[in-house]
Amino acid sequence: MIIDQKKLDSLGTQYQLFMEILDDLVLIVDPNSKFIIESVNKSPILEKLAINPHSLIGKSIFKLISSEYEKKVEKVLKQNTLIGNGDEELQLKTSKASPIWCQITIKSFKNENDEERLFLILRDITKTKKLEEELRFNEERFKKITETIPEIRFWKLFNPKRYEEALQSSYEMLELVMENIPQYIYWKDLDLNYLGCNDNYANLIGIEHPENIINKSDKDLLIDEFQISFNHEKEKEVIDTKTSKFRNIEYWTLKSGEKIWVNTNRIPLNDSDGKVVGVLITFDDITERKKAEEDLLRQHDRLERIMETNPAGIISVDNEGNIIYANSQAEKVLQFPKDELIKEKIFTTLFKFVDSKGNPIPKEKLPFQIISKTKKPLFNLHLYLELPNKNLILLSINGTPLIGKDGKIENIIFTVDDVTERELAKQRIKESEEKYRDLLETSSVGIIEINVKNEKVSYLNPKLLELVGYETKKSIYTKLIEDIIHPDDVKKLFRSSEEKELEFRIISKDGKLKWLKGKKSNQYNEKDEIVSFRLWLEDVTEKKMYEELIYELNINFLNFTTNIQTNIQLLLKTCLKLLNGDLAIYVNKYHHEDEQLNWIITTKDDVITMPEEEFKEKLFVNELFNEKHDFPQIFNDIDKLEYAKTDKYVKENNIKHAYGKLIMSGTDLNECLCIMYKEYPNITNQNQLVLFLICDAIEIEQKRWQVQQHLEEQNRTLSEINKLKTDLFSRTSHELKTPLISIKGFTELLLNLHYQKLDKEIVSILEEIQKGSKRLEDYINAIVESSKLEQGLLKLNLAEENLTFLINYCVRQLEGAAELRKQKVIVDVKQDMITLLDKERIYEVLSNLLINAIKYTPVGGQITISSSKNDNFYIVSIKDNGIGLTKEEKEQIFKQFGKIERYGQGWDVGIEGTGLGLYICKEIVELHEGEIWVESEGRNKGSTFSFSIPIRKNKN
């Protein structure tokens, strides 16, 4: 594992933790003093050598190296080169018969004193070396076999004449491998079919006996496609290149889906002529080692995250005061990039400590010097620090030295916290209290500790006394549960969860109800039992009051009247109460008969109208309109302005301060709200919120009033129109119908009784009178029917009918009119469209639409009637290639009296009408719970009228 040197330096003692969990032997040696060992980890390699790691400190590295490798290692160390890939190997000194082989890796670095050091990693490769020796031995055995049987292709193919000898030799070689190599082993031919394996490999892939693997391929035995493809690629590469591949770290997917990490060797197998006849694969399961390495990485990353996300600024310095690490919070506190902090002297080059007056702090009193001298931790040291930008901040500093084995300080870890704002807030309290008061005693929040068993107070601080209004602690000790905490909240206090915010009520000494809010933390004894809990509390009475008042404001909205003046006065009084003001004024600028006026309402129940010039001259509230924005404005010392003489509200109420804002109405700033004060107001965020809420409410009220005025005007207009329409219907039904009956009756009488006595001209006139009477009667009936539809008096007579029959019947009835205009009518409708409908009314719709199509389609035109089914509806469409409709006409055509006049358009045939036909069609279709609509691409592009009827069956 490789660890970044800078991070290693900065982490101090954490370096030792990382080293202890490595299997490799890690050493730091001095190249300038006979390679003396300065640091060594507890490696399993030393356990094999039976050497205590402490005994190596101060000794030469050559105490570990076998004598035959000393010169070679010394040369490498002097060159300071990095050795990898297993090219350089050595043996360690051991009293045992079998040697310990290691691969060595070297890296040069400089320590905190800028002295050159060597970082050595010795990895145990003894097992690998043994495996290589055994493989070489087996290769020699195999060579002898192939020399005996030259035709052999490993042990798969045999010459029948030497079969027994070849078989015996092959099994001897295989048995030797099986007995002496503990790794997973298998070998394949040139086609990558298995020739054999050891028990370990057979067990790994789920084969009961190794001989069962012969002649099978990975596709027969493995399930993971990637593993099969990967094996094939790597094994083929070894065969093609005739080159061995050692110590390749890979992962292997088992049948169970589990993945293991393996250290793999792949070796080509040659016959006596040197020809490759197969490949031998061995591998070790190194999953545990990989897990250990990953754990080490995770621990390293976790430590990094802990350091980086720590809420305190953390700085690590070496024994000379150089900064070697700083986290992001330190960068934020010191207001300086942490990358530039590294290698700077701790607060000497860029920064300097000063007292509250800016005088430098003596060097011996600086935190680094104090810890260097005492070698003891330093806690909560408060010093002013002058930053590079000359700003002063107050730091709270804690420091801990990291002592090496030689008793010297290696590093010092400092935590720095900018407490400037906090300390300034506490300064006034601290000046009036004892010099060495405990932190809890000077806390800005109330702190109380309550014993759970006896429910008695075991501790409280002065702030809590202040919150409850008592002067001595003794009175609270005895009265807290019984008299101070509200009886309905006692259970809540004891049942609430730890760290969960809670709110409860108390009764102060003067009898006032207060709200306290805070967090609870439990205190435990050595048996992990809760013995008490602490509360950190603040007074939120004011916040609660505002919540209740805003709730009251919402209730006021619900109680608004229709009178805008009354509603605005209600809002002004609510605002005055919320903001603790003395007078509230609302102004609305408007124009009336070319004159600009100001409508003024106050909480003194004044409602006046004032001309613009007088308003500007006399009233202070005009000052708000000088700023062309709707942000809050604050005014002080109004009594010293000229308005103190001219403004009656300022004079009569002794006003000195004001707080207000303009109200945006659309894009105009013609309204304002101003709160006036006798005393200087404390404007808080809650005050700003209230002001914005009231202004928004006034704006909403203005818009509501405008909409109301507009609706009232519309209602008046609609009432007049409805009255005219009602009168028209009344005159139509009473005054027109009666004489029409007489005219129609006498005309029919003359034609029936005296037809033979009349000449042709008089008969023609009488027939025209008869036709006109019929048309007029139809108009009157249409108006009456429209009136019934509008009033909901028309009832449908629903029955199961065949819509297809109705369409065909209607077409036959109007064929004559179409033939007169030489028009072609095409009917393309579905058969037997059965549904519930009023036959007479739907016939009326069909005939009306078809007559309109005939009227407005030119001579020789075409009309198509079609049908379709969409979900649970039948849709009937009547399409023509006539005059078409514009967008405006389509919006008008289904309205009552929405007739479109087209005189002089070239098809003035039968265009008389009331404009009620399509309106009646629409109402009839909608009574059937359907829809009617028209589509047209524009003038002279034809129209398609469609309506839908739901498909329903008679339940009986």
Coordinates of C-alpha atoms in Angstrom, one line a residue, residues 602-850:
T602 CA -55.2 56.1 10.4
T603 CA -55.7 54.0 13.5
K604 CA -57.2 57.2 15.1
D605 CA -60.2 56.4 12.9
D606 CA -59.4 59.4 10.6
V607 CA -60.4 58.9 7.0
I608 CA -59.6 62.0 4.9
T609 CA -58.9 63.0 1.3
M610 CA -56.1 65.5 0.7
P611 CA -54.8 67.1 -2.5
E612 CA -51.3 66.2 -3.6
E613 CA -49.7 69.6 -3.0
E614 CA -51.1 69.9 0.6
F615 CA -50.1 66.3 1.3
K616 CA -46.5 66.9 0.2
E617 CA -46.3 70.2 2.2
K618 CA -47.9 69.0 5.5
L619 CA -47.6 65.3 6.2
F620 CA -44.3 63.5 7.0
V621 CA -45.5 60.2 5.5
N622 CA -44.9 61.8 2.1
E623 CA -41.2 61.1 2.7
L624 CA -41.8 57.3 2.0
F625 CA -42.7 58.2 -1.6
N626 CA -39.4 59.8 -2.3
E627 CA -37.8 56.3 -2.5
K628 CA -39.0 54.4 -5.6
H629 CA -38.8 50.9 -4.0
D630 CA -40.9 48.8 -1.7
F631 CA -38.2 47.9 0.8
P632 CA -38.7 48.9 4.5
Q633 CA -37.6 52.4 5.5
I634 CA -36.7 53.7 9.0
F635 CA -36.8 57.4 10.0
N636 CA -35.4 58.9 13.2
D637 CA -35.6 62.3 14.9
I638 CA -38.8 63.3 13.1
D639 CA -39.5 65.8 15.8
K640 CA -36.5 67.8 14.6
L641 CA -37.8 68.2 11.0
E642 CA -40.1 70.9 9.6
Y643 CA -42.9 68.3 9.6
A644 CA -43.0 68.6 13.4
K645 CA -44.8 72.0 12.9
T646 CA -47.0 71.0 9.9
D647 CA -48.0 67.4 10.5
K648 CA -50.8 67.1 13.0
Y649 CA -50.2 63.4 13.6
V650 CA -46.5 64.1 14.5
K651 CA -47.5 67.0 16.8
E652 CA -50.5 65.5 18.5
N653 CA -48.8 62.1 19.2
N654 CA -45.3 63.4 20.0
I655 CA -43.8 61.2 17.2
K656 CA -40.1 60.9 16.9
H657 CA -39.5 57.7 14.8
A658 CA -41.2 55.9 11.9
Y659 CA -41.0 52.6 10.2
G660 CA -42.8 51.8 6.9
K661 CA -42.7 50.8 3.3
L662 CA -44.4 51.5 -0.1
I663 CA -46.9 48.9 -1.4
M664 CA -46.4 47.6 -4.9
S665 CA -49.8 47.4 -6.7
G666 CA -49.2 46.0 -10.1
T667 CA -46.2 48.1 -11.4
D668 CA -47.1 51.2 -9.4
L669 CA -46.0 52.4 -5.9
N670 CA -49.1 54.5 -5.1
E671 CA -49.7 53.2 -1.6
C672 CA -47.8 53.1 1.7
L673 CA -48.0 51.9 5.3
C674 CA -46.2 53.9 8.0
I675 CA -45.9 53.0 11.7
M676 CA -45.0 55.9 14.0
Y677 CA -43.3 55.7 17.4
K678 CA -42.7 58.0 20.4
E679 CA -39.7 56.0 21.5
Y680 CA -36.9 54.4 19.4
P681 CA -38.3 51.0 18.0
N682 CA -36.3 47.8 18.1
I683 CA -36.9 46.5 14.6
T684 CA -36.4 42.7 14.5
N685 CA -36.9 40.2 11.8
Q686 CA -40.3 39.5 13.2
N687 CA -41.2 43.2 12.8
Q688 CA -40.1 43.1 9.2
L689 CA -42.2 39.9 8.6
V690 CA -45.3 41.6 10.2
L691 CA -44.8 44.7 8.0
F692 CA -44.6 42.6 4.8
L693 CA -47.6 40.6 5.8
I694 CA -49.8 43.6 6.5
C695 CA -48.7 45.3 3.3
D696 CA -49.5 42.1 1.3
A697 CA -52.8 41.9 3.0
I698 CA -53.6 45.5 2.1
E699 CA -52.6 44.9 -1.5
I700 CA -54.8 41.8 -1.6
E701 CA -57.7 43.8 -0.1
Q702 CA -57.2 46.5 -2.7
K703 CA -57.3 44.0 -5.5
R704 CA -60.3 42.3 -3.9
W705 CA -62.1 45.6 -3.8
Q706 CA -61.3 46.3 -7.4
V707 CA -62.5 42.9 -8.5
Q708 CA -65.6 43.4 -6.4
Q709 CA -66.3 46.8 -8.0
H710 CA -65.8 45.3 -11.5
L711 CA -68.1 42.4 -10.7
E712 CA -70.8 44.6 -9.3
E713 CA -70.6 46.7 -12.5
Q714 CA -70.8 43.6 -14.6
N715 CA -73.7 42.3 -12.5
R716 CA -75.6 45.5 -13.1
T717 CA -75.0 45.3 -16.8
L718 CA -76.1 41.6 -16.9
S719 CA -79.2 42.4 -14.9
E720 CA -80.2 45.1 -17.4
I721 CA -79.5 42.7 -20.3
N722 CA -81.5 39.9 -18.7
K723 CA -84.3 42.3 -18.0
L724 CA -84.4 43.4 -21.7
K725 CA -84.3 39.8 -22.8
T726 CA -87.1 38.8 -20.4
D727 CA -89.2 41.7 -21.8
L728 CA -88.4 40.6 -25.3
F729 CA -89.5 37.1 -24.6
S730 CA -92.6 38.4 -22.9
R731 CA -93.6 40.6 -25.8
T732 CA -92.8 37.8 -28.3
S733 CA -95.0 35.3 -26.6
H734 CA -97.9 37.6 -25.7
E735 CA -98.0 40.5 -28.2
L736 CA -96.7 38.8 -31.3
K737 CA -98.2 35.3 -31.1
T738 CA -101.8 36.5 -30.6
P739 CA -102.1 38.6 -33.7
L740 CA -100.1 36.0 -35.6
I741 CA -102.7 33.4 -34.9
S742 CA -105.3 35.7 -36.3
I743 CA -103.4 36.5 -39.4
K744 CA -102.5 32.8 -40.0
G745 CA -106.1 31.7 -39.3
F746 CA -107.8 34.2 -41.6
T747 CA -105.3 33.5 -44.4
E748 CA -106.0 29.8 -44.2
L749 CA -109.8 30.6 -44.1
L750 CA -109.6 32.8 -47.3
L751 CA -107.6 30.2 -49.1
N752 CA -109.9 27.3 -48.1
L753 CA -113.3 29.0 -48.6
H754 CA -112.7 31.5 -51.3
Y755 CA -109.8 30.0 -53.3
Q756 CA -112.0 29.6 -56.5
K757 CA -113.2 33.2 -56.3
L758 CA -109.7 34.8 -56.0
D759 CA -107.5 35.6 -58.9
K760 CA -104.0 34.2 -59.1
E761 CA -102.2 37.3 -57.9
I762 CA -104.3 37.5 -54.7
V763 CA -103.8 33.8 -54.1
S764 CA -100.0 34.3 -54.5
I765 CA -100.1 37.1 -52.0
L766 CA -102.1 35.1 -49.5
E767 CA -99.7 32.2 -49.9
E768 CA -96.7 34.5 -49.2
I769 CA -98.6 35.8 -46.1
Q770 CA -99.1 32.2 -45.0
K771 CA -95.4 31.3 -45.5
G772 CA -94.3 34.5 -43.7
S773 CA -96.6 33.6 -40.8
K774 CA -95.1 30.2 -40.6
R775 CA -91.6 31.6 -40.5
L776 CA -92.6 34.1 -37.8
E777 CA -94.2 31.3 -35.9
D778 CA -91.0 29.3 -36.1
Y779 CA -89.0 32.3 -34.9
I780 CA -91.4 32.7 -31.9
N781 CA -91.2 29.0 -31.1
A782 CA -87.4 29.1 -31.3
I783 CA -87.3 32.0 -28.9
V784 CA -89.7 30.3 -26.5
E785 CA -87.7 27.1 -26.7
S786 CA -84.5 29.0 -26.1
S787 CA -86.0 30.6 -23.0
K788 CA -87.1 27.2 -21.7
L789 CA -83.6 25.8 -22.2
E790 CA -82.0 28.7 -20.5
Q791 CA -84.4 28.4 -17.5
G792 CA -83.9 24.6 -17.4
L793 CA -87.6 23.9 -18.1
L794 CA -87.1 21.6 -21.0
K795 CA -87.2 17.9 -20.1
L796 CA -86.0 15.1 -22.3
N797 CA -88.1 12.0 -23.2
L798 CA -85.3 9.4 -23.3
A799 CA -85.7 6.1 -25.0
E800 CA -83.5 3.5 -26.8
E801 CA -83.4 4.8 -30.4
N802 CA -81.4 4.1 -33.6
L803 CA -79.3 7.1 -34.2
T804 CA -78.4 5.7 -37.7
F805 CA -82.1 5.7 -38.6
L806 CA -82.5 9.3 -37.5
I807 CA -79.6 10.5 -39.6
N808 CA -80.9 8.7 -42.7
Y809 CA -84.5 10.0 -42.1
C810 CA -83.3 13.6 -41.7
V811 CA -81.2 13.3 -45.0
R812 CA -84.3 12.1 -46.9
Q813 CA -86.4 14.9 -45.5
L814 CA -83.9 17.5 -46.8
E815 CA -82.8 15.9 -50.0
G816 CA -85.0 18.3 -52.0
A817 CA -83.3 21.4 -50.6
A818 CA -79.9 20.0 -51.5
E819 CA -81.0 19.0 -55.0
L820 CA -82.3 22.6 -55.6
R821 CA -78.7 23.7 -55.1
K822 CA -77.3 20.8 -57.0
Q823 CA -75.3 19.6 -53.9
K824 CA -74.1 16.1 -53.3
V825 CA -74.9 14.6 -49.9
I826 CA -72.7 11.6 -48.8
V827 CA -73.8 9.5 -45.8
D828 CA -71.1 7.4 -44.2
V829 CA -72.4 6.3 -40.8
K830 CA -72.1 3.2 -38.7
Q831 CA -75.0 0.8 -38.7
D832 CA -77.4 0.5 -35.7
M833 CA -76.0 3.1 -33.4
I834 CA -78.4 2.3 -30.5
T835 CA -78.5 4.5 -27.5
L836 CA -80.8 6.4 -25.1
L837 CA -81.9 9.8 -26.6
D838 CA -84.8 12.1 -27.2
K839 CA -85.7 11.3 -30.8
E840 CA -87.5 14.6 -31.5
R841 CA -84.7 16.7 -30.0
I842 CA -81.8 14.9 -31.7
Y843 CA -83.8 15.1 -35.0
E844 CA -84.0 18.9 -34.4
V845 CA -80.2 19.0 -33.9
L846 CA -79.5 17.0 -37.1
S847 CA -81.9 18.9 -39.3
N848 CA -80.6 22.2 -38.0
L849 CA -77.0 21.3 -38.7
L850 CA -77.8 19.8 -42.1

